[in-house]
PDB file of N, CA and C in Angstrom:
ATOM      1  N   UNK A   1     -15.900  30.279   0.020  1.00 69.00           N
ATOM      2  CA  UNK A   1     -16.732  29.108  -0.141  1.00 69.00           C
ATOM      3  C   UNK A   1     -18.098  29.349   0.479  1.00 69.00           C
ATOM      4  N   UNK A   2     -19.127  28.835  -0.161  1.00 83.00           N
ATOM      5  CA  UNK A   2     -20.467  28.932   0.394  1.00 83.00           C
ATOM      6  C   UNK A   2     -20.596  27.983   1.568  1.00 83.00           C
ATOM      7  N   UNK A   3     -21.346  28.384   2.550  1.00 85.00           N
ATOM      8  CA  UNK A   3     -21.545  27.569   3.742  1.00 85.00           C
ATOM      9  C   UNK A   3     -22.587  26.482   3.484  1.00 85.00           C
ATOM     10  N   UNK A   4     -22.405  25.344   4.147  1.00 87.00           N
ATOM     11  CA  UNK A   4     -23.355  24.231   4.167  1.00 87.00           C
ATOM     12  C   UNK A   4     -23.593  23.543   2.823  1.00 87.00           C
ATOM     13  N   UNK A   5     -22.689  23.668   1.845  1.00 91.00           N
ATOM     14  CA  UNK A   5     -22.864  22.931   0.589  1.00 91.00           C
ATOM     15  C   UNK A   5     -21.709  21.969   0.328  1.00 91.00           C
ATOM     16  N   UNK A   6     -20.636  22.063   1.096  1.00 90.00           N
ATOM     17  CA  UNK A   6     -19.467  21.227   0.876  1.00 90.00           C
ATOM     18  C   UNK A   6     -19.428  20.079   1.888  1.00 90.00           C
ATOM     19  N   UNK A   7     -18.929  18.917   1.461  1.00 90.00           N
ATOM     20  CA  UNK A   7     -18.815  17.803   2.409  1.00 90.00           C
ATOM     21  C   UNK A   7     -17.735  18.102   3.442  1.00 90.00           C
ATOM     22  N   UNK A   8     -17.820  17.407   4.562  1.00 90.00           N
ATOM     23  CA  UNK A   8     -16.857  17.615   5.641  1.00 90.00           C
ATOM     24  C   UNK A   8     -15.493  17.066   5.219  1.00 90.00           C
ATOM     25  N   UNK A   9     -14.456  17.872   5.345  1.00 94.00           N
ATOM     26  CA  UNK A   9     -13.080  17.503   5.006  1.00 94.00           C
ATOM     27  C   UNK A   9     -12.369  17.217   6.314  1.00 94.00           C
ATOM     28  N   UNK A  10     -12.047  15.937   6.553  1.00 95.00           N
ATOM     29  CA  UNK A  10     -11.548  15.543   7.866  1.00 95.00           C
ATOM     30  C   UNK A  10     -10.452  14.487   7.722  1.00 95.00           C
ATOM     31  N   UNK A  11      -9.695  14.217   8.792  1.00 97.00           N
ATOM     32  CA  UNK A  11      -8.684  13.153   8.746  1.00 97.00           C
ATOM     33  C   UNK A  11      -9.342  11.773   8.636  1.00 97.00           C
ATOM     34  N   UNK A  12      -8.774  10.923   7.781  1.00 97.00           N
ATOM     35  CA  UNK A  12      -9.292   9.572   7.549  1.00 97.00           C
ATOM     36  C   UNK A  12      -8.104   8.622   7.441  1.00 97.00           C
ATOM     37  N   UNK A  13      -8.247   7.407   7.976  1.00 97.00           N
ATOM     38  CA  UNK A  13      -7.217   6.379   7.861  1.00 97.00           C
ATOM     39  C   UNK A  13      -7.581   5.460   6.702  1.00 97.00           C
ATOM     40  N   UNK A  14      -6.632   5.253   5.779  1.00 96.00           N
ATOM     41  CA  UNK A  14      -6.786   4.306   4.684  1.00 96.00           C
ATOM     42  C   UNK A  14      -5.889   3.119   4.991  1.00 96.00           C
ATOM     43  N   UNK A  15      -6.432   1.885   4.884  1.00 94.00           N
ATOM     44  CA  UNK A  15      -5.671   0.687   5.228  1.00 94.00           C
ATOM     45  C   UNK A  15      -5.744  -0.340   4.107  1.00 94.00           C
ATOM     46  N   UNK A  16      -4.575  -0.850   3.694  1.00 91.00           N
ATOM     47  CA  UNK A  16      -4.467  -1.899   2.690  1.00 91.00           C
ATOM     48  C   UNK A  16      -4.772  -3.232   3.374  1.00 91.00           C
ATOM     49  N   UNK A  17      -5.789  -3.954   2.885  1.00 88.00           N
ATOM     50  CA  UNK A  17      -6.198  -5.193   3.542  1.00 88.00           C
ATOM     51  C   UNK A  17      -5.213  -6.337   3.316  1.00 88.00           C
ATOM     52  N   UNK A  18      -4.436  -6.291   2.246  1.00 85.00           N
ATOM     53  CA  UNK A  18      -3.520  -7.396   1.973  1.00 85.00           C
ATOM     54  C   UNK A  18      -2.211  -7.278   2.746  1.00 85.00           C
ATOM     55  N   UNK A  19      -1.758  -6.067   3.053  1.00 88.00           N
ATOM     56  CA  UNK A  19      -0.479  -5.893   3.762  1.00 88.00           C
ATOM     57  C   UNK A  19      -0.640  -5.308   5.149  1.00 88.00           C
ATOM     58  N   UNK A  20      -1.782  -4.712   5.438  1.00 90.00           N
ATOM     59  CA  UNK A  20      -1.985  -4.083   6.734  1.00 90.00           C
ATOM     60  C   UNK A  20      -1.424  -2.672   6.822  1.00 90.00           C
ATOM     61  N   UNK A  21      -0.795  -2.195   5.754  1.00 92.00           N
ATOM     62  CA  UNK A  21      -0.230  -0.845   5.718  1.00 92.00           C
ATOM     63  C   UNK A  21      -1.355   0.181   5.819  1.00 92.00           C
ATOM     64  N   UNK A  22      -1.180   1.172   6.682  1.00 95.00           N
ATOM     65  CA  UNK A  22      -2.205   2.199   6.866  1.00 95.00           C
ATOM     66  C   UNK A  22      -1.552   3.574   6.857  1.00 95.00           C
ATOM     67  N   UNK A  23      -2.302   4.554   6.369  1.00 95.00           N
ATOM     68  CA  UNK A  23      -1.818   5.927   6.398  1.00 95.00           C
ATOM     69  C   UNK A  23      -2.972   6.867   6.699  1.00 95.00           C
ATOM     70  N   UNK A  24      -2.632   7.957   7.350  1.00 97.00           N
ATOM     71  CA  UNK A  24      -3.613   8.970   7.751  1.00 97.00           C
ATOM     72  C   UNK A  24      -3.500  10.155   6.820  1.00 97.00           C
ATOM     73  N   UNK A  25      -4.610  10.553   6.241  1.00 96.00           N
ATOM     74  CA  UNK A  25      -4.654  11.718   5.371  1.00 96.00           C
ATOM     75  C   UNK A  25      -6.026  12.370   5.529  1.00 96.00           C
ATOM     76  N   UNK A  26      -6.269  13.424   4.809  1.00 97.00           N
ATOM     77  CA  UNK A  26      -7.560  14.102   4.889  1.00 97.00           C
ATOM     78  C   UNK A  26      -8.390  13.760   3.663  1.00 97.00           C
ATOM     79  N   UNK A  27      -9.709  13.602   3.867  1.00 96.00           N
ATOM     80  CA  UNK A  27     -10.600  13.218   2.789  1.00 96.00           C
ATOM     81  C   UNK A  27     -12.035  13.601   3.122  1.00 96.00           C
ATOM     82  N   UNK A  28     -12.876  13.568   2.111  1.00 95.00           N
ATOM     83  CA  UNK A  28     -14.312  13.807   2.306  1.00 95.00           C
ATOM     84  C   UNK A  28     -15.110  12.515   2.191  1.00 95.00           C
ATOM     85  N   UNK A  29     -14.444  11.384   2.057  1.00 95.00           N
ATOM     86  CA  UNK A  29     -15.122  10.098   1.880  1.00 95.00           C
ATOM     87  C   UNK A  29     -15.957   9.754   3.122  1.00 95.00           C
ATOM     88  N   UNK A  30     -17.124   9.157   2.870  1.00 93.00           N
ATOM     89  CA  UNK A  30     -18.018   8.747   3.957  1.00 93.00           C
ATOM     90  C   UNK A  30     -17.760   7.285   4.298  1.00 93.00           C
ATOM     91  N   UNK A  31     -17.696   6.969   5.576  1.00 94.00           N
ATOM     92  CA  UNK A  31     -17.500   5.598   6.028  1.00 94.00           C
ATOM     93  C   UNK A  31     -18.121   5.419   7.400  1.00 94.00           C
ATOM     94  N   UNK A  32     -18.519   4.188   7.695  1.00 95.00           N
ATOM     95  CA  UNK A  32     -19.117   3.891   9.010  1.00 95.00           C
ATOM     96  C   UNK A  32     -18.107   3.277   9.960  1.00 95.00           C
ATOM     97  N   UNK A  33     -17.018   2.733   9.419  1.00 96.00           N
ATOM     98  CA  UNK A  33     -16.015   2.061  10.248  1.00 96.00           C
ATOM     99  C   UNK A  33     -15.034   3.078  10.821  1.00 96.00           C
ATOM    100  N   UNK A  34     -14.512   2.776  11.995  1.00 96.00           N
ATOM    101  CA  UNK A  34     -13.512   3.635  12.623  1.00 96.00           C
ATOM    102  C   UNK A  34     -12.368   2.769  13.149  1.00 96.00           C
ATOM    103  N   UNK A  35     -11.241   3.409  13.414  1.00 96.00           N
ATOM    104  CA  UNK A  35     -10.090   2.720  13.970  1.00 96.00           C
ATOM    105  C   UNK A  35      -9.311   3.686  14.852  1.00 96.00           C
ATOM    106  N   UNK A  36      -8.572   3.123  15.791  1.00 96.00           N
ATOM    107  CA  UNK A  36      -7.736   3.941  16.653  1.00 96.00           C
ATOM    108  C   UNK A  36      -6.359   4.080  16.006  1.00 96.00           C
ATOM    109  N   UNK A  37      -5.901   5.297  15.838  1.00 95.00           N
ATOM    110  CA  UNK A  37      -4.618   5.580  15.193  1.00 95.00           C
ATOM    111  C   UNK A  37      -3.501   5.621  16.233  1.00 95.00           C
ATOM    112  N   UNK A  38      -2.266   5.781  15.792  1.00 95.00           N
ATOM    113  CA  UNK A  38      -1.086   5.775  16.664  1.00 95.00           C
ATOM    114  C   UNK A  38      -1.116   6.870  17.728  1.00 95.00           C
ATOM    115  N   UNK A  39      -1.816   7.964  17.456  1.00 95.00           N
ATOM    116  CA  UNK A  39      -1.890   9.057  18.418  1.00 95.00           C
ATOM    117  C   UNK A  39      -2.969   8.846  19.476  1.00 95.00           C
ATOM    118  N   UNK A  40      -3.678   7.699  19.405  1.00 95.00           N
ATOM    119  CA  UNK A  40      -4.696   7.370  20.386  1.00 95.00           C
ATOM    120  C   UNK A  40      -6.086   7.878  20.045  1.00 95.00           C
ATOM    121  N   UNK A  41      -6.220   8.639  18.975  1.00 96.00           N
ATOM    122  CA  UNK A  41      -7.526   9.171  18.570  1.00 96.00           C
ATOM    123  C   UNK A  41      -8.232   8.197  17.637  1.00 96.00           C
ATOM    124  N   UNK A  42      -9.547   8.303  17.601  1.00 97.00           N
ATOM    125  CA  UNK A  42     -10.391   7.475  16.745  1.00 97.00           C
ATOM    126  C   UNK A  42     -10.646   8.217  15.432  1.00 97.00           C
ATOM    127  N   UNK A  43     -10.409   7.534  14.283  1.00 97.00           N
ATOM    128  CA  UNK A  43     -10.596   8.133  12.965  1.00 97.00           C
ATOM    129  C   UNK A  43     -11.448   7.216  12.098  1.00 97.00           C
ATOM    130  N   UNK A  44     -12.151   7.770  11.110  1.00 97.00           N
ATOM    131  CA  UNK A  44     -12.871   6.933  10.144  1.00 97.00           C
ATOM    132  C   UNK A  44     -11.872   6.054   9.390  1.00 97.00           C
ATOM    133  N   UNK A  45     -12.287   4.825   9.045  1.00 97.00           N
ATOM    134  CA  UNK A  45     -11.420   3.860   8.375  1.00 97.00           C
ATOM    135  C   UNK A  45     -11.972   3.499   7.008  1.00 97.00           C
ATOM    136  N   UNK A  46     -11.090   3.534   5.992  1.00 95.00           N
ATOM    137  CA  UNK A  46     -11.427   3.096   4.642  1.00 95.00           C
ATOM    138  C   UNK A  46     -10.456   1.983   4.283  1.00 95.00           C
ATOM    139  N   UNK A  47     -10.979   0.817   3.876  1.00 94.00           N
ATOM    140  CA  UNK A  47     -10.107  -0.288   3.494  1.00 94.00           C
ATOM    141  C   UNK A  47      -9.883  -0.269   1.986  1.00 94.00           C
ATOM    142  N   UNK A  48      -8.649  -0.604   1.595  1.00 90.00           N
ATOM    143  CA  UNK A  48      -8.247  -0.601   0.193  1.00 90.00           C
ATOM    144  C   UNK A  48      -7.841  -2.009  -0.219  1.00 90.00           C
ATOM    145  N   UNK A  49      -8.133  -2.383  -1.449  1.00 85.00           N
ATOM    146  CA  UNK A  49      -7.698  -3.672  -1.971  1.00 85.00           C
ATOM    147  C   UNK A  49      -6.220  -3.620  -2.358  1.00 85.00           C
ATOM    148  N   UNK A  50      -5.758  -2.466  -2.801  1.00 83.00           N
ATOM    149  CA  UNK A  50      -4.373  -2.336  -3.246  1.00 83.00           C
ATOM    150  C   UNK A  50      -3.889  -0.923  -2.957  1.00 83.00           C
ATOM    151  N   UNK A  51      -2.635  -0.816  -2.532  1.00 83.00           N
ATOM    152  CA  UNK A  51      -2.016   0.486  -2.282  1.00 83.00           C
ATOM    153  C   UNK A  51      -0.565   0.411  -2.737  1.00 83.00           C
ATOM    154  N   UNK A  52       0.200   1.423  -2.448  1.00 79.00           N
ATOM    155  CA  UNK A  52       1.604   1.428  -2.869  1.00 79.00           C
ATOM    156  C   UNK A  52       2.399   0.327  -2.181  1.00 79.00           C
ATOM    157  N   UNK A  53       1.941  -0.180  -1.050  1.00 83.00           N
ATOM    158  CA  UNK A  53       2.669  -1.246  -0.361  1.00 83.00           C
ATOM    159  C   UNK A  53       2.407  -2.623  -0.957  1.00 83.00           C
ATOM    160  N   UNK A  54       1.367  -2.764  -1.789  1.00 78.00           N
ATOM    161  CA  UNK A  54       1.071  -4.067  -2.370  1.00 78.00           C
ATOM    162  C   UNK A  54       1.007  -4.053  -3.899  1.00 78.00           C
ATOM    163  N   UNK A  55       1.112  -2.886  -4.529  1.00 72.00           N
ATOM    164  CA  UNK A  55       1.025  -2.792  -5.983  1.00 72.00           C
ATOM    165  C   UNK A  55       2.336  -3.264  -6.614  1.00 72.00           C
ATOM    166  N   UNK A  56       2.273  -4.128  -7.638  1.00 67.00           N
ATOM    167  CA  UNK A  56       3.492  -4.655  -8.262  1.00 67.00           C
ATOM    168  C   UNK A  56       4.433  -3.578  -8.792  1.00 67.00           C
ATOM    169  N   UNK A  57       3.917  -2.474  -9.260  1.00 68.00           N
ATOM    170  CA  UNK A  57       4.775  -1.415  -9.783  1.00 68.00           C
ATOM    171  C   UNK A  57       5.681  -0.862  -8.692  1.00 68.00           C
ATOM    172  N   UNK A  58       5.153  -0.697  -7.493  1.00 64.00           N
ATOM    173  CA  UNK A  58       5.931  -0.114  -6.400  1.00 64.00           C
ATOM    174  C   UNK A  58       6.757  -1.149  -5.641  1.00 64.00           C
ATOM    175  N   UNK A  59       6.292  -2.396  -5.591  1.00 68.00           N
ATOM    176  CA  UNK A  59       7.016  -3.418  -4.833  1.00 68.00           C
ATOM    177  C   UNK A  59       8.085  -4.110  -5.658  1.00 68.00           C
ATOM    178  N   UNK A  60       7.984  -4.040  -6.977  1.00 69.00           N
ATOM    179  CA  UNK A  60       8.963  -4.684  -7.842  1.00 69.00           C
ATOM    180  C   UNK A  60       8.701  -6.156  -8.059  1.00 69.00           C
ATOM    181  N   UNK A  61       7.588  -6.663  -7.574  1.00 71.00           N
ATOM    182  CA  UNK A  61       7.235  -8.064  -7.777  1.00 71.00           C
ATOM    183  C   UNK A  61       6.057  -8.146  -8.731  1.00 71.00           C
ATOM    184  N   UNK A  62       6.003  -9.254  -9.454  1.00 63.00           N
ATOM    185  CA  UNK A  62       4.893  -9.467 -10.372  1.00 63.00           C
ATOM    186  C   UNK A  62       4.254 -10.799 -10.082  1.00 63.00           C
ATOM    187  N   UNK A  63       2.986 -10.881 -10.337  1.00 58.00           N
ATOM    188  CA  UNK A  63       2.276 -12.148 -10.246  1.00 58.00           C
ATOM    189  C   UNK A  63       2.232 -12.740 -11.649  1.00 58.00           C
ATOM    190  N   UNK A  64       2.680 -13.954 -11.766  1.00 54.00           N
ATOM    191  CA  UNK A  64       2.654 -14.613 -13.065  1.00 54.00           C
ATOM    192  C   UNK A  64       1.314 -15.298 -13.264  1.00 54.00           C
ATOM    193  N   UNK A  65       0.741 -15.082 -14.416  1.00 54.00           N
ATOM    194  CA  UNK A  65      -0.531 -15.703 -14.745  1.00 54.00           C
ATOM    195  C   UNK A  65      -0.278 -16.868 -15.679  1.00 54.00           C
ATOM    196  N   UNK A  66      -0.980 -17.944 -15.471  1.00 58.00           N
ATOM    197  CA  UNK A  66      -0.857 -19.122 -16.320  1.00 58.00           C
ATOM    198  C   UNK A  66      -1.792 -18.940 -17.503  1.00 58.00           C
ATOM    199  N   UNK A  67      -1.382 -18.147 -18.485  1.00 59.00           N
ATOM    200  CA  UNK A  67      -2.258 -17.873 -19.618  1.00 59.00           C
ATOM    201  C   UNK A  67      -2.404 -19.094 -20.513  1.00 59.00           C
ATOM    202  N   UNK A  68      -1.359 -19.923 -20.625  1.00 65.00           N
ATOM    203  CA  UNK A  68      -1.467 -21.135 -21.445  1.00 65.00           C
ATOM    204  C   UNK A  68      -2.509 -22.069 -20.849  1.00 65.00           C
ATOM    205  N   UNK A  69      -2.512 -22.238 -19.549  1.00 71.00           N
ATOM    206  CA  UNK A  69      -3.504 -23.084 -18.894  1.00 71.00           C
ATOM    207  C   UNK A  69      -4.903 -22.559 -19.073  1.00 71.00           C
ATOM    208  N   UNK A  70      -5.053 -21.260 -19.079  1.00 74.00           N
ATOM    209  CA  UNK A  70      -6.375 -20.664 -19.275  1.00 74.00           C
ATOM    210  C   UNK A  70      -6.903 -20.961 -20.678  1.00 74.00           C
ATOM    211  N   UNK A  71      -6.023 -20.843 -21.669  1.00 74.00           N
ATOM    212  CA  UNK A  71      -6.438 -21.097 -23.048  1.00 74.00           C
ATOM    213  C   UNK A  71      -6.851 -22.552 -23.211  1.00 74.00           C
ATOM    214  N   UNK A  72      -6.067 -23.471 -22.654  1.00 78.00           N
ATOM    215  CA  UNK A  72      -6.394 -24.888 -22.755  1.00 78.00           C
ATOM    216  C   UNK A  72      -7.708 -25.202 -22.058  1.00 78.00           C
ATOM    217  N   UNK A  73      -7.949 -24.626 -20.888  1.00 78.00           N
ATOM    218  CA  UNK A  73      -9.221 -24.836 -20.183  1.00 78.00           C
ATOM    219  C   UNK A  73     -10.391 -24.327 -21.002  1.00 78.00           C
ATOM    220  N   UNK A  74     -10.218 -23.157 -21.623  1.00 78.00           N
ATOM    221  CA  UNK A  74     -11.275 -22.585 -22.453  1.00 78.00           C
ATOM    222  C   UNK A  74     -11.586 -23.515 -23.620  1.00 78.00           C
ATOM    223  N   UNK A  75     -10.540 -24.024 -24.264  1.00 79.00           N
ATOM    224  CA  UNK A  75     -10.745 -24.896 -25.417  1.00 79.00           C
ATOM    225  C   UNK A  75     -11.402 -26.208 -25.015  1.00 79.00           C
ATOM    226  N   UNK A  76     -11.017 -26.779 -23.869  1.00 80.00           N
ATOM    227  CA  UNK A  76     -11.659 -28.002 -23.386  1.00 80.00           C
ATOM    228  C   UNK A  76     -13.121 -27.758 -23.041  1.00 80.00           C
ATOM    229  N   UNK A  77     -13.385 -26.640 -22.391  1.00 82.00           N
ATOM    230  CA  UNK A  77     -14.747 -26.339 -21.947  1.00 82.00           C
ATOM    231  C   UNK A  77     -15.703 -26.170 -23.110  1.00 82.00           C
ATOM    232  N   UNK A  78     -15.248 -25.519 -24.167  1.00 83.00           N
ATOM    233  CA  UNK A  78     -16.144 -25.214 -25.278  1.00 83.00           C
ATOM    234  C   UNK A  78     -15.915 -26.133 -26.473  1.00 83.00           C
ATOM    235  N   UNK A  79     -15.138 -27.202 -26.285  1.00 78.00           N
ATOM    236  CA  UNK A  79     -14.998 -28.214 -27.330  1.00 78.00           C
ATOM    237  C   UNK A  79     -14.243 -27.761 -28.544  1.00 78.00           C
ATOM    238  N   UNK A  80     -13.371 -26.806 -28.419  1.00 65.00           N
ATOM    239  CA  UNK A  80     -12.589 -26.335 -29.555  1.00 65.00           C
ATOM    240  C   UNK A  80     -11.304 -27.140 -29.648  1.00 65.00           C
ATOM    241  N   UNK A  81     -11.026 -27.667 -30.807  1.00 61.00           N
ATOM    242  CA  UNK A  81      -9.820 -28.460 -31.024  1.00 61.00           C
ATOM    243  C   UNK A  81      -8.753 -27.595 -31.685  1.00 61.00           C
ATOM    244  N   UNK A  82      -7.523 -27.802 -31.248  1.00 56.00           N
ATOM    245  CA  UNK A  82      -6.398 -27.108 -31.888  1.00 56.00           C
ATOM    246  C   UNK A  82      -5.905 -27.936 -33.055  1.00 56.00           C
ATOM    247  N   UNK A  83      -5.584 -27.296 -34.152  1.00 52.00           N
ATOM    248  CA  UNK A  83      -5.043 -28.013 -35.301  1.00 52.00           C
ATOM    249  C   UNK A  83      -3.546 -28.015 -35.269  1.00 52.00           C
TER     250      UNK A  83
END
């Protein structure tokens, strides 16, 4: 590898904001936030909206959407009548 052209590859903590689940892995992602890990060391922190601990595919739960209510709201809002 050529020197001084690659980003720094270092340990980073990724944390799911909805469940609080966190894992330590290596990455080149840039972040300004840091957190203290279980080993007592300070690591860069990246927050995630969804991870394997909160994704419906992995948890086995689904969120039901009220699609009928959405259609009715759309029709009321734009004055469309159903026949």
